[in-house]
Short mmCIF file of C-alpha atoms in Angstrom, two decimals:
data_model
loop_
_atom_site.label_atom_id
_atom_site.label_comp_id
_atom_site.label_asym_id
_atom_site.label_seq_id
_atom_site.Cartn_x
_atom_site.Cartn_y
_atom_site.Cartn_z
CA MET A 1122 7.95 -22.80 -7.63
CA ASP A 1123 7.74 -23.34 -3.85
CA SER A 1124 9.11 -26.88 -4.03
CA ILE A 1125 12.07 -25.49 -5.95
CA SER A 1126 12.79 -22.73 -3.46
CA GLN A 1127 12.76 -25.04 -0.43
CA ASN A 1128 15.60 -27.19 -1.77
CA LEU A 1129 18.08 -24.38 -2.47
CA LYS A 1130 21.23 -23.86 -0.46
CA THR A 1131 21.89 -20.59 1.28
CA ILE A 1132 24.16 -17.86 -0.06
CA SER A 1133 26.74 -15.58 1.47
CA LEU A 1134 26.12 -11.84 1.79
CA GLU A 1135 29.68 -11.07 2.95
CA SER A 1136 30.53 -9.34 -0.34
CA TYR A 1137 27.78 -6.80 0.37
CA GLY A 1138 29.23 -6.01 3.80
CA ILE A 1139 26.65 -8.07 5.71
CA LYS A 1140 28.80 -10.22 8.01
CA HIS A 1141 27.94 -13.31 10.06
CA ALA A 1142 24.25 -13.20 9.18
CA LYS A 1143 21.95 -16.21 9.14
CA VAL A 1144 20.75 -16.05 5.54
CA ASN A 1145 17.39 -17.59 4.65
CA TYR A 1146 17.59 -17.83 0.85
CA GLN A 1147 14.70 -18.31 -1.54
CA LEU A 1148 12.27 -19.62 1.06
CA SER A 1149 8.81 -20.67 -0.06
CA LEU A 1150 5.64 -18.68 0.56
CA GLN A 1151 4.51 -21.30 3.08
CA LYS A 1152 7.78 -21.17 5.02
CA LEU A 1153 7.84 -17.36 5.17
CA HIS A 1154 4.18 -17.35 6.25
CA GLN A 1155 5.02 -19.85 9.02
CA ILE A 1156 8.10 -17.93 10.23
CA THR A 1157 6.13 -14.68 10.36
CA LEU A 1158 3.52 -16.33 12.61
CA GLU A 1159 6.15 -18.04 14.80
CA LYS A 1160 7.96 -14.73 15.36
CA GLY A 1161 4.71 -12.98 16.28
CA LEU A 1162 5.03 -10.60 13.32
CA GLY A 1163 1.61 -11.35 11.84
CA GLU A 1164 -1.70 -13.19 12.14
CA GLU A 1165 -3.56 -15.56 9.87
CA ALA A 1166 -6.96 -14.38 8.70
CA SER A 1167 -9.87 -16.81 8.33
CA ASN A 1168 -9.33 -16.84 4.54
CA GLY A 1169 -5.74 -18.07 5.09
CA ALA A 1170 -4.00 -14.82 4.12
CA LEU A 1171 -1.22 -13.41 6.29
CA LYS A 1172 -2.22 -10.17 8.04
CA ILE A 1173 0.63 -7.83 8.96
CA ASN A 1174 1.03 -4.24 10.09
CA THR A 1175 3.69 -2.12 8.37
CA GLY A 1176 4.20 0.06 11.45
CA LYS A 1177 4.44 3.84 11.53
CA PHE A 1178 4.27 4.15 7.74
CA THR A 1179 1.18 2.80 5.98
CA GLY A 1180 2.04 4.46 2.66
CA ARG A 1181 5.00 5.79 0.74
CA SER A 1182 6.90 8.83 1.97
CA PRO A 1183 7.68 10.76 -1.26
CA LYS A 1184 9.74 13.47 0.44
CA ASP A 1185 12.09 10.81 1.77
CA ARG A 1186 12.90 9.25 -1.60
CA PHE A 1187 16.27 10.33 -2.99
CA ILE A 1188 18.44 9.71 -6.06
CA VAL A 1189 22.22 9.84 -5.88
CA LYS A 1190 23.48 12.68 -8.05
CA ASP A 1191 26.50 11.51 -10.04
CA ASP A 1192 27.85 11.32 -13.60
CA ILE A 1193 25.01 9.06 -14.78
CA THR A 1194 22.16 11.06 -13.31
CA LYS A 1195 23.25 14.71 -13.04
CA ASP A 1196 22.15 15.72 -16.56
CA GLU A 1197 19.30 13.23 -17.05
CA ILE A 1198 17.17 13.48 -13.89
CA TRP A 1199 14.41 16.08 -13.54
CA TRP A 1200 15.67 17.36 -10.19
CA GLY A 1201 13.27 19.09 -7.80
CA ASP A 1202 10.72 18.29 -5.10
CA ILE A 1203 10.01 14.87 -6.62
CA ASN A 1204 13.53 13.73 -7.54
CA ILE A 1205 15.63 14.94 -4.64
CA PRO A 1206 19.41 14.72 -5.08
CA PHE A 1207 21.53 12.79 -2.58
CA ASP A 1208 25.28 13.02 -2.08
CA LYS A 1209 27.16 9.92 -3.27
CA ASN A 1210 29.54 9.97 -0.29
CA LYS A 1211 26.60 10.17 2.11
CA PHE A 1212 25.09 7.18 0.29
CA ASP A 1213 28.28 5.15 0.80
CA GLN A 1214 28.28 6.10 4.49
CA LEU A 1215 24.63 5.11 4.92
CA TYR A 1216 25.13 1.87 2.99
CA LYS A 1217 27.90 0.84 5.41
CA LYS A 1218 25.66 1.61 8.37
CA ILE A 1219 22.66 -0.35 7.09
CA THR A 1220 24.77 -3.39 6.18
CA ALA A 1221 26.47 -3.25 9.60
CA TYR A 1222 23.00 -3.13 11.17
CA LEU A 1223 22.00 -6.34 9.34
CA SER A 1224 25.27 -8.10 10.16
CA GLY A 1225 24.83 -10.85 12.74
CA LYS A 1226 21.06 -10.91 12.25
CA GLU A 1227 18.73 -13.43 10.66
CA VAL A 1228 17.88 -12.05 7.22
CA TYR A 1229 15.93 -13.15 4.17
CA ALA A 1230 17.41 -13.07 0.66
CA ARG A 1231 15.59 -13.60 -2.65
CA ASP A 1232 16.57 -13.49 -6.31
CA VAL A 1233 13.85 -12.40 -8.72
CA PHE A 1234 13.34 -10.69 -12.06
CA ALA A 1235 11.54 -7.57 -13.22
CA CYS A 1236 10.19 -7.17 -16.78
CA ALA A 1237 8.44 -10.14 -18.43
CA ASP A 1238 9.95 -9.43 -21.87
CA ASP A 1239 13.25 -11.33 -22.05
CA ASN A 1240 14.85 -8.48 -24.02
CA TYR A 1241 14.34 -6.11 -21.06
CA LYS A 1242 14.48 -8.47 -18.07
CA ILE A 1243 16.67 -7.47 -15.11
CA GLY A 1244 17.76 -9.61 -12.16
CA ILE A 1245 17.27 -8.26 -8.65
CA ARG A 1246 18.59 -9.54 -5.32
CA HIS A 1247 16.46 -8.52 -2.33
CA ILE A 1248 17.83 -8.63 1.20
CA ASN A 1249 15.10 -8.15 3.80
CA GLU A 1250 15.15 -7.80 7.57
CA TYR A 1251 11.61 -9.21 7.94
CA PRO A 1252 10.24 -12.49 6.58
CA TRP A 1253 6.99 -10.88 5.41
CA SER A 1254 8.92 -8.28 3.41
CA ASN A 1255 10.67 -11.14 1.61
CA MET A 1256 7.29 -12.80 1.08
CA PHE A 1257 6.13 -9.56 -0.55
CA CYS A 1258 9.11 -9.77 -2.94
CA TYR A 1259 8.07 -13.33 -3.85
CA ASN A 1260 4.53 -12.16 -4.56
CA MET A 1261 5.33 -9.00 -6.50
CA PHE A 1262 8.31 -9.85 -8.69
CA ILE A 1263 8.83 -12.46 -11.41
CA ARG A 1264 9.86 -15.79 -9.90
CA PRO A 1265 12.85 -17.50 -11.54
CA THR A 1266 12.91 -21.17 -12.49
CA LYS A 1267 15.45 -23.50 -10.87
CA GLU A 1268 17.57 -23.30 -14.04
CA GLU A 1269 17.50 -19.48 -13.99
CA LEU A 1270 18.66 -19.46 -10.37
CA ASN A 1271 21.77 -21.47 -11.17
CA GLY A 1272 24.52 -18.88 -11.44
CA PHE A 1273 22.02 -16.03 -10.95
CA ASN A 1274 23.90 -12.77 -11.36
CA PRO A 1275 21.77 -9.83 -10.14
CA ASP A 1276 21.78 -6.54 -12.02
CA TRP A 1277 20.37 -4.64 -9.01
CA LEU A 1278 20.51 -5.00 -5.23
CA VAL A 1279 17.72 -3.91 -2.86
CA ILE A 1280 18.44 -3.78 0.87
CA ASN A 1281 15.35 -3.32 3.04
CA ALA A 1282 15.74 -2.81 6.80
CA PRO A 1283 12.62 -1.32 8.44
CA GLY A 1284 14.24 -1.41 11.88
CA PHE A 1285 17.24 0.69 10.84
CA LYS A 1286 16.81 4.41 11.43
CA ALA A 1287 19.00 7.08 9.90
CA ASP A 1288 20.39 10.05 11.79
CA PRO A 1289 19.33 12.99 9.61
CA LYS A 1290 22.02 15.34 10.95
CA VAL A 1291 24.76 12.85 10.13
CA ASP A 1292 23.36 10.89 7.20
CA GLY A 1293 21.87 13.66 5.05
CA THR A 1294 18.31 12.32 5.11
CA ARG A 1295 15.23 14.39 5.97
CA GLN A 1296 14.19 12.12 8.81
CA GLU A 1297 14.79 8.57 10.10
CA ASN A 1298 13.20 6.80 7.13
CA PHE A 1299 14.55 6.84 3.57
CA ALA A 1300 14.53 5.16 0.16
CA ILE A 1301 17.61 5.98 -1.94
CA LEU A 1302 18.45 4.92 -5.51
CA ASN A 1303 22.03 4.75 -6.76
CA PHE A 1304 22.10 4.24 -10.56
CA THR A 1305 25.88 3.94 -10.77
CA LYS A 1306 26.09 1.18 -8.15
CA LYS A 1307 22.65 -0.22 -9.06
CA ILE A 1308 21.57 -0.34 -5.44
CA VAL A 1309 18.40 0.69 -3.61
CA ILE A 1310 18.55 1.06 0.17
CA ILE A 1311 15.35 1.40 2.21
CA GLY A 1312 15.32 1.99 5.96
CA GLY A 1313 13.07 3.14 8.77
CA THR A 1314 9.82 2.10 7.06
CA GLY A 1315 8.05 -1.23 6.83
CA TYR A 1316 5.68 -0.15 4.07
CA THR A 1317 6.25 -2.73 1.34
CA GLY A 1318 5.21 -0.36 -1.45
CA GLU A 1319 8.61 1.33 -1.09
CA ILE A 1320 10.24 -1.91 -2.31
CA LYS A 1321 8.20 -2.20 -5.48
CA LYS A 1322 8.21 1.51 -6.26
CA GLY A 1323 11.98 1.67 -5.76
CA ILE A 1324 12.48 -0.75 -8.65
CA PHE A 1325 9.71 0.94 -10.66
CA SER A 1326 11.55 4.26 -10.29
CA ALA A 1327 14.77 2.61 -11.46
CA LEU A 1328 13.05 1.15 -14.53
CA ASN A 1329 11.46 4.52 -15.31
CA PHE A 1330 15.00 5.78 -15.87
CA ILE A 1331 16.64 2.69 -17.36
CA LEU A 1332 14.03 1.93 -20.04
CA PRO A 1333 13.65 5.35 -21.72
CA VAL A 1334 17.23 6.59 -21.22
CA GLN A 1335 19.15 3.39 -21.90
CA LYS A 1336 16.77 1.10 -23.85
CA ASN A 1337 14.38 3.45 -25.69
CA ALA A 1338 11.28 1.76 -24.25
CA LEU A 1339 8.40 3.56 -22.53
CA PRO A 1340 7.68 2.70 -18.87
CA MET A 1341 4.07 3.24 -17.79
CA HIS A 1342 2.20 3.45 -14.48
CA CYS A 1343 -0.75 1.48 -15.77
CA SER A 1344 -2.65 -1.78 -15.66
CA ALA A 1345 -3.31 -3.87 -18.77
CA ASN A 1346 -5.55 -6.70 -19.91
CA LEU A 1347 -6.13 -8.81 -22.98
CA GLY A 1348 -9.37 -9.60 -24.83
CA ARG A 1349 -10.38 -12.89 -26.39
CA ASP A 1350 -9.46 -11.53 -29.82
CA GLY A 1351 -5.97 -10.53 -28.67
CA ASP A 1352 -6.77 -6.83 -28.24
CA THR A 1353 -4.81 -5.15 -25.48
CA ALA A 1354 -6.23 -2.38 -23.27
CA ILE A 1355 -4.19 -0.12 -20.99
CA PHE A 1356 -5.46 1.74 -17.92
CA PHE A 1357 -3.50 4.73 -16.59
CA GLY A 1358 -4.52 6.15 -13.25
CA LEU A 1359 -3.42 7.27 -9.83
CA SER A 1360 -4.25 5.43 -6.62
CA GLY A 1361 -7.98 5.20 -5.98
CA THR A 1362 -9.10 5.75 -9.58
CA GLY A 1363 -9.88 2.09 -10.32
CA LYS A 1364 -6.77 0.93 -12.18
CA THR A 1365 -6.65 -2.47 -10.47
CA THR A 1366 -10.42 -2.92 -10.22
CA LEU A 1367 -11.18 -2.18 -13.87
CA SER A 1368 -8.36 -4.26 -15.31
CA ALA A 1369 -9.48 -7.32 -13.30
CA ASP A 1370 -12.24 -8.25 -15.73
CA THR A 1371 -13.80 -11.73 -15.81
CA ASN A 1372 -14.10 -11.44 -19.61
CA ARG A 1373 -10.46 -10.47 -20.23
CA LYS A 1374 -7.07 -11.83 -19.16
CA LEU A 1375 -5.11 -9.67 -16.72
CA ILE A 1376 -1.59 -8.87 -17.95
CA GLY A 1377 -0.70 -6.80 -14.89
CA ASP A 1378 -2.26 -4.30 -12.50
CA ASP A 1379 0.28 -1.50 -12.11
CA GLU A 1380 3.53 -1.28 -14.08
CA HIS A 1381 4.26 -2.00 -17.76
CA GLY A 1382 6.66 -1.25 -20.57
CA TRP A 1383 5.91 -0.50 -24.26
CA THR A 1384 8.71 -1.43 -26.64
CA ASN A 1385 9.71 -0.49 -30.18
CA GLU A 1386 9.07 -4.13 -31.05
CA ASN A 1387 5.34 -3.50 -30.46
CA THR A 1388 5.11 -5.45 -27.23
CA ILE A 1389 3.53 -4.53 -23.90
CA PHE A 1390 5.10 -6.29 -20.92
CA ASN A 1391 4.41 -6.45 -17.20
CA PHE A 1392 7.23 -5.38 -14.88
CA GLU A 1393 5.90 -7.54 -12.07
CA GLY A 1394 4.83 -11.05 -11.15
CA GLY A 1395 2.02 -10.10 -8.81
CA CYS A 1396 -0.66 -7.61 -7.83
CA TYR A 1397 -0.83 -5.02 -5.06
CA ALA A 1398 -4.45 -4.01 -4.67
CA LYS A 1399 -6.29 -1.65 -2.38
CA VAL A 1400 -8.87 -3.52 -0.29
CA ILE A 1401 -10.74 -0.73 1.48
CA ASN A 1402 -14.48 -1.49 1.09
CA LEU A 1403 -13.67 -4.57 -0.99
CA THR A 1404 -16.66 -6.80 -1.76
CA GLU A 1405 -16.91 -10.12 -3.56
CA GLU A 1406 -19.77 -8.76 -5.67
CA ASN A 1407 -17.90 -5.73 -7.02
CA GLU A 1408 -14.40 -7.20 -7.33
CA PRO A 1409 -14.67 -11.01 -7.47
CA GLU A 1410 -11.22 -11.57 -9.00
CA ILE A 1411 -9.38 -9.67 -6.26
CA PHE A 1412 -11.61 -11.04 -3.50
CA GLY A 1413 -10.92 -14.60 -4.65
CA ALA A 1414 -7.15 -14.02 -4.73
CA ILE A 1415 -7.02 -13.29 -0.99
CA LYS A 1416 -6.06 -16.70 0.38
CA LYS A 1417 -3.03 -18.43 1.87
CA GLY A 1418 0.06 -16.92 0.26
CA ALA A 1419 -1.44 -13.44 0.03
CA ILE A 1420 -0.38 -10.67 2.42
CA LEU A 1421 -2.95 -8.26 3.86
CA GLU A 1422 -1.47 -4.98 5.07
CA ASN A 1423 -2.92 -2.81 7.85
CA VAL A 1424 -6.39 -4.33 7.77
CA VAL A 1425 -8.43 -5.07 10.90
CA LEU A 1426 -9.62 -8.59 11.72
CA LYS A 1427 -12.90 -9.34 13.44
CA ASP A 1428 -12.99 -11.65 16.47
CA ASN A 1429 -13.65 -14.64 14.21
CA GLY A 1430 -10.65 -13.85 12.00
CA ASP A 1431 -12.67 -12.43 9.11
CA VAL A 1432 -11.31 -9.27 7.48
CA ASP A 1433 -13.28 -6.10 8.13
CA TYR A 1434 -12.70 -4.46 4.75
CA GLU A 1435 -14.65 -1.36 5.78
CA ASP A 1436 -12.44 -0.63 8.80
CA ASP A 1437 -10.03 2.20 8.00
CA SER A 1438 -8.95 2.84 11.61
CA ILE A 1439 -5.31 2.06 10.74
CA THR A 1440 -5.34 3.60 7.24
CA GLN A 1441 -7.49 4.10 4.16
CA ASN A 1442 -4.58 2.54 2.26
CA THR A 1443 -5.28 -1.07 3.23
CA ARG A 1444 -3.62 -3.43 0.74
CA VAL A 1445 -3.19 -7.00 -0.40
CA SER A 1446 -0.32 -8.51 -2.39
CA TYR A 1447 -0.50 -11.85 -4.16
CA PRO A 1448 1.20 -13.64 -7.09
CA ILE A 1449 -0.54 -12.99 -10.39
CA ASP A 1450 -1.40 -16.68 -10.74
CA PHE A 1451 -3.79 -16.20 -7.81
CA ILE A 1452 -5.97 -14.48 -10.44
CA GLU A 1453 -7.49 -17.32 -12.43
CA ASN A 1454 -8.04 -15.21 -15.52
CA ALA A 1455 -4.50 -13.92 -16.11
CA GLU A 1456 -2.04 -13.81 -19.00
CA PHE A 1457 0.82 -15.57 -17.24
CA SER A 1458 3.42 -14.70 -19.88
CA GLY A 1459 3.04 -11.05 -18.87
CA VAL A 1460 3.48 -10.04 -22.52
CA SER A 1461 1.07 -8.77 -25.16
CA HIS A 1462 1.08 -6.56 -28.27
CA ASN A 1463 0.31 -2.92 -29.08
CA PRO A 1464 -2.85 -1.68 -27.34
CA LYS A 1465 -6.06 -0.96 -29.21
CA ASN A 1466 -7.54 1.23 -26.45
CA ILE A 1467 -5.99 3.34 -23.70
CA PHE A 1468 -8.01 4.64 -20.77
CA PHE A 1469 -6.97 7.58 -18.58
CA LEU A 1470 -8.75 7.11 -15.24
CA THR A 1471 -9.57 9.99 -12.92
CA ALA A 1472 -11.69 10.12 -9.77
CA ASP A 1473 -13.05 13.65 -10.18
CA ALA A 1474 -14.52 14.56 -6.80
CA PHE A 1475 -15.70 17.90 -8.25
CA GLY A 1476 -18.25 15.91 -10.29
CA VAL A 1477 -17.73 17.91 -13.49
CA LEU A 1478 -15.75 15.69 -15.90
CA PRO A 1479 -17.71 13.35 -18.21
CA PRO A 1480 -17.84 9.67 -17.24
CA ILE A 1481 -16.35 8.88 -20.66
CA SER A 1482 -14.96 11.09 -23.42
CA LYS A 1483 -12.82 10.48 -26.49
CA LEU A 1484 -9.56 12.44 -26.68
CA THR A 1485 -7.81 14.13 -29.61
CA PRO A 1486 -4.00 13.72 -29.88
CA GLY A 1487 -3.50 17.14 -28.28
CA GLN A 1488 -5.85 16.28 -25.43
CA VAL A 1489 -4.10 12.95 -24.93
CA ALA A 1490 -0.73 14.64 -24.35
CA TYR A 1491 -2.28 17.40 -22.20
CA HIS A 1492 -4.14 15.02 -19.89
CA PHE A 1493 -1.21 12.59 -19.71
CA ILE A 1494 1.17 15.36 -18.66
CA SER A 1495 -1.44 16.73 -16.24
CA GLY A 1496 -2.28 13.37 -14.60
CA TYR A 1497 -5.36 14.66 -12.78
CA THR A 1498 -7.42 13.12 -10.03
CA ALA A 1499 -8.95 14.59 -6.87
CA LYS A 1500 -8.33 13.90 -3.21
CA VAL A 1501 -11.15 14.07 -0.70
CA ALA A 1502 -10.20 15.62 2.62
CA GLY A 1503 -13.29 14.29 4.38
CA THR A 1504 -11.25 12.80 7.21
CA GLU A 1505 -10.39 16.26 8.55
CA ALA A 1506 -12.98 18.04 10.67
CA GLY A 1507 -14.75 20.86 8.83
CA ILE A 1508 -13.17 20.11 5.44
CA ASP A 1509 -15.48 18.57 2.86
CA GLU A 1510 -14.22 20.19 -0.35
CA PRO A 1511 -12.30 18.04 -2.83
CA VAL A 1512 -8.71 18.99 -3.57
CA PRO A 1513 -7.37 18.76 -7.16
CA SER A 1514 -4.29 16.57 -7.44
CA PHE A 1515 -1.98 16.51 -10.46
CA SER A 1516 0.71 13.89 -10.93
CA ALA A 1517 2.51 14.07 -14.28
CA CYS A 1518 2.25 10.92 -16.41
CA PHE A 1519 -0.11 9.51 -13.76
CA GLY A 1520 2.93 8.66 -11.67
CA ALA A 1521 5.17 11.69 -11.01
CA PRO A 1522 6.62 10.32 -7.72
CA PHE A 1523 8.23 7.48 -9.70
CA MET A 1524 9.29 9.35 -12.85
CA PRO A 1525 12.97 10.42 -12.71
CA ILE A 1526 13.16 12.23 -16.07
CA HIS A 1527 11.11 15.17 -17.38
CA PRO A 1528 7.40 14.33 -17.94
CA THR A 1529 7.40 15.70 -21.48
CA ARG A 1530 9.92 13.02 -22.51
CA TYR A 1531 7.54 10.29 -21.44
CA ALA A 1532 4.63 12.16 -23.08
CA GLU A 1533 6.49 12.46 -26.38
CA MET A 1534 7.27 8.72 -26.37
CA LEU A 1535 3.66 7.85 -25.56
CA SER A 1536 2.30 10.20 -28.21
CA GLN A 1537 4.54 8.70 -30.90
CA LYS A 1538 3.68 5.13 -29.95
CA MET A 1539 -0.06 5.87 -29.88
CA GLN A 1540 0.06 7.47 -33.32
CA ASP A 1541 2.08 4.57 -34.76
CA ALA A 1542 -0.31 2.00 -33.28
CA LYS A 1543 -3.47 4.04 -34.09
CA VAL A 1544 -4.79 3.71 -30.54
CA ASN A 1545 -8.11 5.11 -29.29
CA VAL A 1546 -7.68 7.08 -26.06
CA TRP A 1547 -10.49 7.71 -23.61
CA LEU A 1548 -10.79 9.80 -20.43
CA ILE A 1549 -12.84 7.94 -17.82
CA ASN A 1550 -14.21 9.68 -14.71
CA THR A 1551 -14.72 7.10 -11.95
CA GLY A 1552 -15.45 9.90 -9.47
CA TRP A 1553 -18.59 11.82 -8.66
CA THR A 1554 -21.79 12.50 -10.59
CA GLY A 1555 -24.86 14.60 -9.79
CA GLY A 1556 -22.77 17.03 -7.77
CA ALA A 1557 -19.41 17.33 -6.08
CA TYR A 1558 -18.26 15.16 -3.17
CA GLY A 1559 -20.69 15.69 -0.30
CA THR A 1560 -23.63 16.38 -2.63
CA GLY A 1561 -23.39 13.95 -5.54
CA SER A 1562 -22.64 10.24 -5.53
CA ARG A 1563 -19.80 8.05 -6.79
CA MET A 1564 -20.22 6.83 -10.36
CA LYS A 1565 -21.67 3.32 -10.33
CA LEU A 1566 -19.05 0.71 -11.13
CA LYS A 1567 -21.48 -1.13 -13.44
CA TYR A 1568 -21.83 2.01 -15.59
CA THR A 1569 -18.07 2.52 -15.78
CA ARG A 1570 -17.57 -1.11 -16.77
CA ALA A 1571 -20.33 -0.79 -19.41
CA MET A 1572 -18.71 2.34 -20.92
CA ILE A 1573 -15.28 0.73 -21.06
CA SER A 1574 -16.73 -2.44 -22.61
CA ALA A 1575 -18.56 -0.35 -25.22
CA ALA A 1576 -15.35 1.46 -26.14
CA MET A 1577 -13.39 -1.80 -26.45
CA GLU A 1578 -16.13 -3.44 -28.52
CA ASN A 1579 -16.25 -0.52 -31.00
CA GLN A 1580 -19.81 0.36 -29.94
CA LEU A 1581 -18.95 4.04 -29.59
CA ASP A 1582 -17.45 4.39 -33.07
CA ASN A 1583 -20.62 5.51 -34.84
CA VAL A 1584 -22.63 7.29 -32.14
CA ASN A 1585 -23.17 11.07 -31.95
CA TYR A 1586 -20.89 13.11 -29.71
CA LYS A 1587 -21.34 16.43 -27.90
CA GLU A 1588 -18.43 18.75 -27.04
CA HIS A 1589 -18.03 19.75 -23.40
CA ASP A 1590 -18.50 23.53 -23.12
CA ILE A 1591 -15.48 24.12 -20.89
CA PHE A 1592 -13.08 21.20 -21.31
CA GLY A 1593 -13.69 20.64 -25.03
CA LEU A 1594 -14.02 16.88 -24.51
CA GLN A 1595 -16.08 14.75 -26.90
CA MET A 1596 -18.88 13.05 -24.93
CA PRO A 1597 -20.93 10.22 -26.51
CA LYS A 1598 -24.67 10.93 -26.43
CA THR A 1599 -25.54 7.25 -26.12
CA CYS A 1600 -23.82 4.16 -24.73
CA PRO A 1601 -25.18 0.61 -24.32
CA ASN A 1602 -26.35 -0.21 -20.77
CA VAL A 1603 -25.83 3.37 -19.54
CA PRO A 1604 -28.69 5.88 -19.05
CA PRO A 1605 -28.20 8.79 -21.51
CA GLU A 1606 -28.55 11.42 -18.74
CA VAL A 1607 -25.43 10.00 -17.03
CA LEU A 1608 -23.18 10.68 -20.04
CA ASN A 1609 -23.29 14.51 -19.82
CA PRO A 1610 -22.27 15.51 -16.28
CA LYS A 1611 -24.15 18.82 -16.41
CA ASP A 1612 -27.40 16.92 -16.96
CA THR A 1613 -26.90 15.12 -13.63
CA TRP A 1614 -26.73 18.36 -11.62
CA VAL A 1615 -29.92 20.02 -10.38
CA ASP A 1616 -28.24 23.45 -10.23
CA LYS A 1617 -26.77 24.06 -13.70
CA GLU A 1618 -25.16 27.38 -12.71
CA ALA A 1619 -23.41 25.67 -9.81
CA TYR A 1620 -22.12 23.07 -12.26
CA ASP A 1621 -20.66 25.73 -14.58
CA LYS A 1622 -19.03 27.48 -11.63
CA LYS A 1623 -17.45 24.25 -10.36
CA ALA A 1624 -16.32 23.25 -13.87
CA LYS A 1625 -14.60 26.62 -14.40
CA GLN A 1626 -12.96 26.29 -10.98
CA LEU A 1627 -11.50 22.91 -11.95
CA ALA A 1628 -10.49 24.22 -15.41
CA ASP A 1629 -8.56 27.04 -13.72
CA SER A 1630 -6.71 24.44 -11.64
CA PHE A 1631 -5.72 22.57 -14.82
CA VAL A 1632 -4.45 25.76 -16.49
CA LYS A 1633 -2.50 26.84 -13.42
CA ASN A 1634 -0.88 23.40 -13.03
CA PHE A 1635 0.09 23.23 -16.73
CA LYS A 1636 1.95 26.55 -16.76
CA LYS A 1637 5.16 24.85 -15.66
CA PHE A 1638 4.98 22.56 -18.69
CA GLU A 1639 4.03 25.18 -21.32
CA PRO A 1640 7.66 26.06 -22.24
CA TYR A 1641 8.17 22.40 -23.22
CA ALA A 1642 4.78 21.77 -24.88
CA SER A 1643 3.70 22.32 -28.48
CA GLN A 1644 0.73 24.51 -29.36
CA GLU A 1645 -1.32 21.39 -30.14
CA ILE A 1646 -0.70 20.05 -26.63
CA THR A 1647 -1.48 23.39 -24.97
CA ASN A 1648 -4.70 23.60 -27.00
CA GLY A 1649 -5.70 20.20 -25.59
CA GLY A 1650 -6.54 21.79 -22.27
CA PRO A 1651 -9.72 23.58 -21.12
CA LYS A 1652 -11.04 26.47 -23.18
CA LYS A 1653 -9.79 29.84 -21.99
CA GLY A 1654 -12.07 32.78 -21.39
#
């Protein structure tokens, strides 16, 4: 692909309002890497990867993501703290300012696709202020062939200018940074932040509206892989729960690590052409596929280099959210088509820092919908002095910040598809065992992998199960390569009364969070939650 991109002519951006710019179009990974170094915008690590800092923002800023409220969106979007409305006239004003800001500058343009299934594929033109942002777009989206680039007509436009800062009093933003989606004009504008995740999540948010509302396909915040026998597995989970780690399996082909669609034609397809993995505490032993993908062409974000150029993966002095992006073909064991068929197993991943949820449990249809709508994990506030208690975190559909329509609509689509495909659904706790955070320990990765393998290989079909006293979850009593005492979380706690108290505390958090969904949920779904009383 790189040899193709180096021979292309430039394009004009005048029609977008970007005047007299020097446009670098469809540059190769190597060229963008080189320009970034020449401009002093990054360093090369000893493994060949490009190391960059994203500046003030090392993560997304959810309160600064807006959607233009207009005829297309006004009755479809689930407006509120997550989907914040933005005035269409203010958008036009801000668009003119950001394009004027880029006029006369050297910019980087790239045409790519999202959605590996040809029936759902959309063309996207990215215009970036920084060369490494454009390199990220190469890594993370689907790269067109030379033939596909001839006469490329983008469906969506993304303008990304980290150096441009909005004036909140004039522009209608909350602060200087912003990410705004306009579904009528099919434009995303991002300013004031260099965090590359805003680029990928901007398009993900757009697809989370387009697919269910306009194409009757289900978008999912999940990873997916493919077994030797053609069986597909899907992994839902929030950041830090193991979505990327567990889907990168040496025995299975990776379809994608974060964003997929599920169609009425019984296909699963990757939205992206690359992976965006957390690298905090990364080791070759635990995550060989990801470790091996970090080489020239990959971008490391906000990591710290040692004096010899090696990456210090344990150093979180800039952020815990250290990241790497790379094209999916950097993973040797990948399904490069990005397309598979109906899943056989679905895994809901949660990092329960309270240490009370089972490491694996099989869900009923009601529990599936309840836990999907809840989208639970736990955040550990250990970085703040004097705070060592975990904090429950609920994100509907395991991706609320990117879901423009009401969560129950996604849940209903998922429930129907799972029933039609006769999928097994499992809740996997990758969090704590033997006690809560601060007392217990993190579940061993080898045990989690063994439980997931057992589920996918039908080894849990005929074992005995025990029902969890408080959450009503079905816990297997035995599992190959896992000590039996690990499978029931209460058995791992020394103080059984303390376990019951902590479990009831977490159950209360579930019930309280779900109250806002109860008016939209059936009795079966409501009954899928913790036992009351």
